[in-house]
Amino acid sequence: MNCIEKILATYGYDGWGDLWVSLSPSFKYAGVTAFTMGISSLGVSVLRIFGLDSLAFAGLLIVFGFELVTGLARANAVKERITSVKFSRFLFKVFYYLISIAVTYLMSMSFLEQGKPTAALIFDWMHMFLVIQIVLENIVSISENLAVVQGKEKSHFVTVLQEKINQLLR
């Protein structure tokens, strides 16, 4: 037994492995550590790539998922056949949205680091505009899907929302 192992033993540790498990108890459970490290790494990557914190990005993914679910419900309500082509179109749209968000954010950060604040400001504005526009477009799509599922005209909820906004602006 070497000197360090003797010191560890005085604290009740049977060796390095016992100390490691004490410092990181999740290592005792298969898969938990890999999962938590993966989630933590994704959180940092999301912020660096998309310019959105983890909660905002999760909200964006939830909106995408809800659009998919309401779209499937709408197709079912009108007895429309669900095809892989439509699902592929949805995935392509999400891919396009995420690339648009990432590219504008990354360009903004790149120009900022290069000391070009005007170009950075333009891309920062484009990034914010795209995020807002993408969320609004998905909310409109969800509203249209829900209206059809409820047997109403496709534009029902959007029209109601427009009327409320117009009343507020008067």
Coordinates of C-alpha atoms in Angstrom, one line a residue:
M1 CA 0.0 0.0 0.0
N2 CA 1.5 3.3 -1.0
C3 CA 1.4 6.6 0.9
I4 CA -1.7 8.0 -0.9
E5 CA -3.7 4.8 -0.5
K6 CA -2.9 4.9 3.3
I7 CA -4.2 8.5 3.4
L8 CA -7.3 7.5 1.5
A9 CA -7.8 4.5 4.0
T10 CA -7.7 6.9 6.9
Y11 CA -10.8 8.6 5.4
G12 CA -12.5 5.3 5.0
Y13 CA -11.8 4.8 1.2
D14 CA -10.8 1.4 0.0
G15 CA -8.8 2.9 -2.8
W16 CA -9.0 5.3 -5.8
G17 CA -12.2 3.7 -7.1
D18 CA -14.0 4.2 -3.8
L19 CA -12.9 7.8 -3.8
W20 CA -14.0 8.3 -7.4
V21 CA -17.5 6.8 -6.6
S22 CA -17.7 9.1 -3.6
L23 CA -16.9 12.2 -5.7
S24 CA -19.3 11.1 -8.5
P25 CA -21.9 8.8 -7.1
S26 CA -23.7 8.6 -10.5
F27 CA -20.8 6.4 -11.8
K28 CA -22.3 3.5 -9.7
Y29 CA -25.3 3.5 -12.0
A30 CA -24.8 2.3 -15.6
G31 CA -25.6 4.9 -18.2
V32 CA -26.6 7.7 -15.9
T33 CA -23.2 9.4 -16.1
A34 CA -23.0 9.1 -19.9
F35 CA -26.5 10.5 -20.2
T36 CA -26.0 13.5 -17.9
M37 CA -22.6 14.3 -19.5
G38 CA -24.3 14.1 -22.9
I39 CA -27.1 16.4 -21.9
S40 CA -24.7 18.9 -20.3
S41 CA -22.5 18.9 -23.5
L42 CA -25.6 19.4 -25.7
G43 CA -26.6 22.4 -23.6
V44 CA -23.2 24.1 -24.2
S45 CA -23.2 23.2 -27.9
V46 CA -26.8 24.5 -28.4
L47 CA -25.8 27.9 -27.0
R48 CA -22.6 28.1 -29.0
I49 CA -24.3 27.0 -32.3
F50 CA -27.8 28.4 -32.2
G51 CA -27.4 31.4 -29.8
L52 CA -30.3 30.1 -27.7
D53 CA -30.1 28.8 -24.1
S54 CA -31.1 25.3 -23.4
L55 CA -34.6 26.2 -22.2
A56 CA -35.3 28.3 -25.3
F57 CA -34.0 25.6 -27.6
A58 CA -36.1 23.0 -25.8
G59 CA -39.1 25.3 -26.3
L60 CA -38.3 25.5 -30.0
L61 CA -38.1 21.7 -30.3
I62 CA -41.4 21.4 -28.4
V63 CA -43.0 23.8 -30.8
F64 CA -41.7 21.7 -33.7
G65 CA -42.9 18.5 -32.1
F66 CA -46.3 20.0 -31.4
E67 CA -46.6 21.1 -35.0
L68 CA -45.9 17.5 -36.1
V69 CA -48.5 16.1 -33.7
T70 CA -51.2 18.6 -34.6
G71 CA -50.4 18.0 -38.3
L72 CA -50.9 14.3 -37.8
A73 CA -54.1 14.9 -35.9
R74 CA -55.3 17.2 -38.7
A75 CA -54.5 14.6 -41.4
N76 CA -56.4 12.0 -39.4
A77 CA -59.4 14.3 -38.9
V78 CA -59.7 14.9 -42.7
K79 CA -59.0 11.3 -43.5
E80 CA -55.8 12.3 -45.3
R81 CA -53.2 9.6 -45.8
I82 CA -50.0 10.1 -43.8
T83 CA -47.0 9.5 -46.0
S84 CA -43.3 9.4 -45.5
V85 CA -43.0 12.3 -48.1
K86 CA -44.9 14.6 -45.7
F87 CA -42.8 13.5 -42.8
S88 CA -39.7 14.1 -44.8
R89 CA -41.0 17.6 -45.7
F90 CA -41.5 18.3 -42.0
L91 CA -37.9 17.2 -41.2
F92 CA -36.5 19.2 -44.1
K93 CA -38.4 22.3 -42.8
V94 CA -37.0 21.8 -39.3
F95 CA -33.5 21.3 -40.7
Y96 CA -33.8 24.5 -42.8
Y97 CA -35.1 26.4 -39.8
L98 CA -32.2 25.2 -37.6
I99 CA -29.6 25.9 -40.2
S100 CA -31.0 29.5 -40.7
I101 CA -30.9 30.1 -37.0
A102 CA -27.4 28.7 -36.6
V103 CA -25.8 30.5 -39.6
T104 CA -27.1 33.9 -38.7
Y105 CA -25.9 33.5 -35.1
L106 CA -22.5 32.2 -36.1
M107 CA -22.0 35.0 -38.6
S108 CA -22.9 37.5 -36.0
M109 CA -20.4 36.1 -33.5
S110 CA -17.7 35.8 -36.2
F111 CA -18.0 39.4 -37.2
L112 CA -18.2 40.5 -33.6
E113 CA -14.9 38.7 -32.9
Q114 CA -13.3 40.3 -36.0
G115 CA -14.2 43.8 -34.7
K116 CA -16.8 44.4 -37.3
P117 CA -19.7 45.6 -35.2
T118 CA -21.9 46.8 -38.1
A119 CA -21.9 43.4 -39.8
A120 CA -22.4 41.7 -36.4
L121 CA -25.4 43.9 -35.7
I122 CA -27.0 43.0 -39.1
F123 CA -26.6 39.3 -38.5
D124 CA -27.7 39.6 -34.9
W125 CA -30.9 41.4 -36.1
M126 CA -31.4 38.7 -38.8
H127 CA -30.9 36.0 -36.1
M128 CA -33.5 37.5 -33.8
F129 CA -35.9 38.1 -36.8
L130 CA -35.6 34.5 -38.0
V131 CA -36.1 33.0 -34.5
I132 CA -39.2 35.1 -34.0
Q133 CA -40.6 34.5 -37.5
I134 CA -40.0 30.7 -37.3
V135 CA -41.8 30.5 -33.9
L136 CA -44.7 32.6 -35.3
E137 CA -44.9 30.5 -38.4
N138 CA -45.1 27.3 -36.4
I139 CA -47.8 28.8 -34.1
V140 CA -49.8 29.7 -37.1
S141 CA -49.4 26.2 -38.5
I142 CA -50.4 24.7 -35.1
S143 CA -53.4 27.0 -34.9
E144 CA -54.5 26.0 -38.4
N145 CA -54.1 22.3 -37.6
L146 CA -56.1 22.6 -34.3
A147 CA -58.9 24.5 -36.1
V148 CA -59.3 21.7 -38.7
V149 CA -59.2 19.1 -36.0
Q150 CA -62.0 20.9 -34.2
G151 CA -64.0 21.0 -37.4
K152 CA -63.6 24.7 -38.0
E153 CA -62.3 26.7 -40.9
K154 CA -58.5 26.4 -41.2
S155 CA -58.0 30.2 -40.6
H156 CA -60.5 30.3 -37.6
F157 CA -58.0 30.8 -34.8
V158 CA -55.6 33.0 -36.8
T159 CA -58.6 35.3 -37.7
V160 CA -59.7 35.5 -34.1
L161 CA -56.1 36.4 -33.0
Q162 CA -55.9 39.0 -35.8
E163 CA -59.2 40.6 -34.6
K164 CA -57.9 40.7 -31.0
I165 CA -54.6 42.4 -32.1
N166 CA -56.5 44.9 -34.3
Q167 CA -58.8 45.8 -31.3
L168 CA -55.7 46.4 -29.1
L169 CA -54.1 48.6 -31.7
R170 CA -57.1 50.9 -32.2

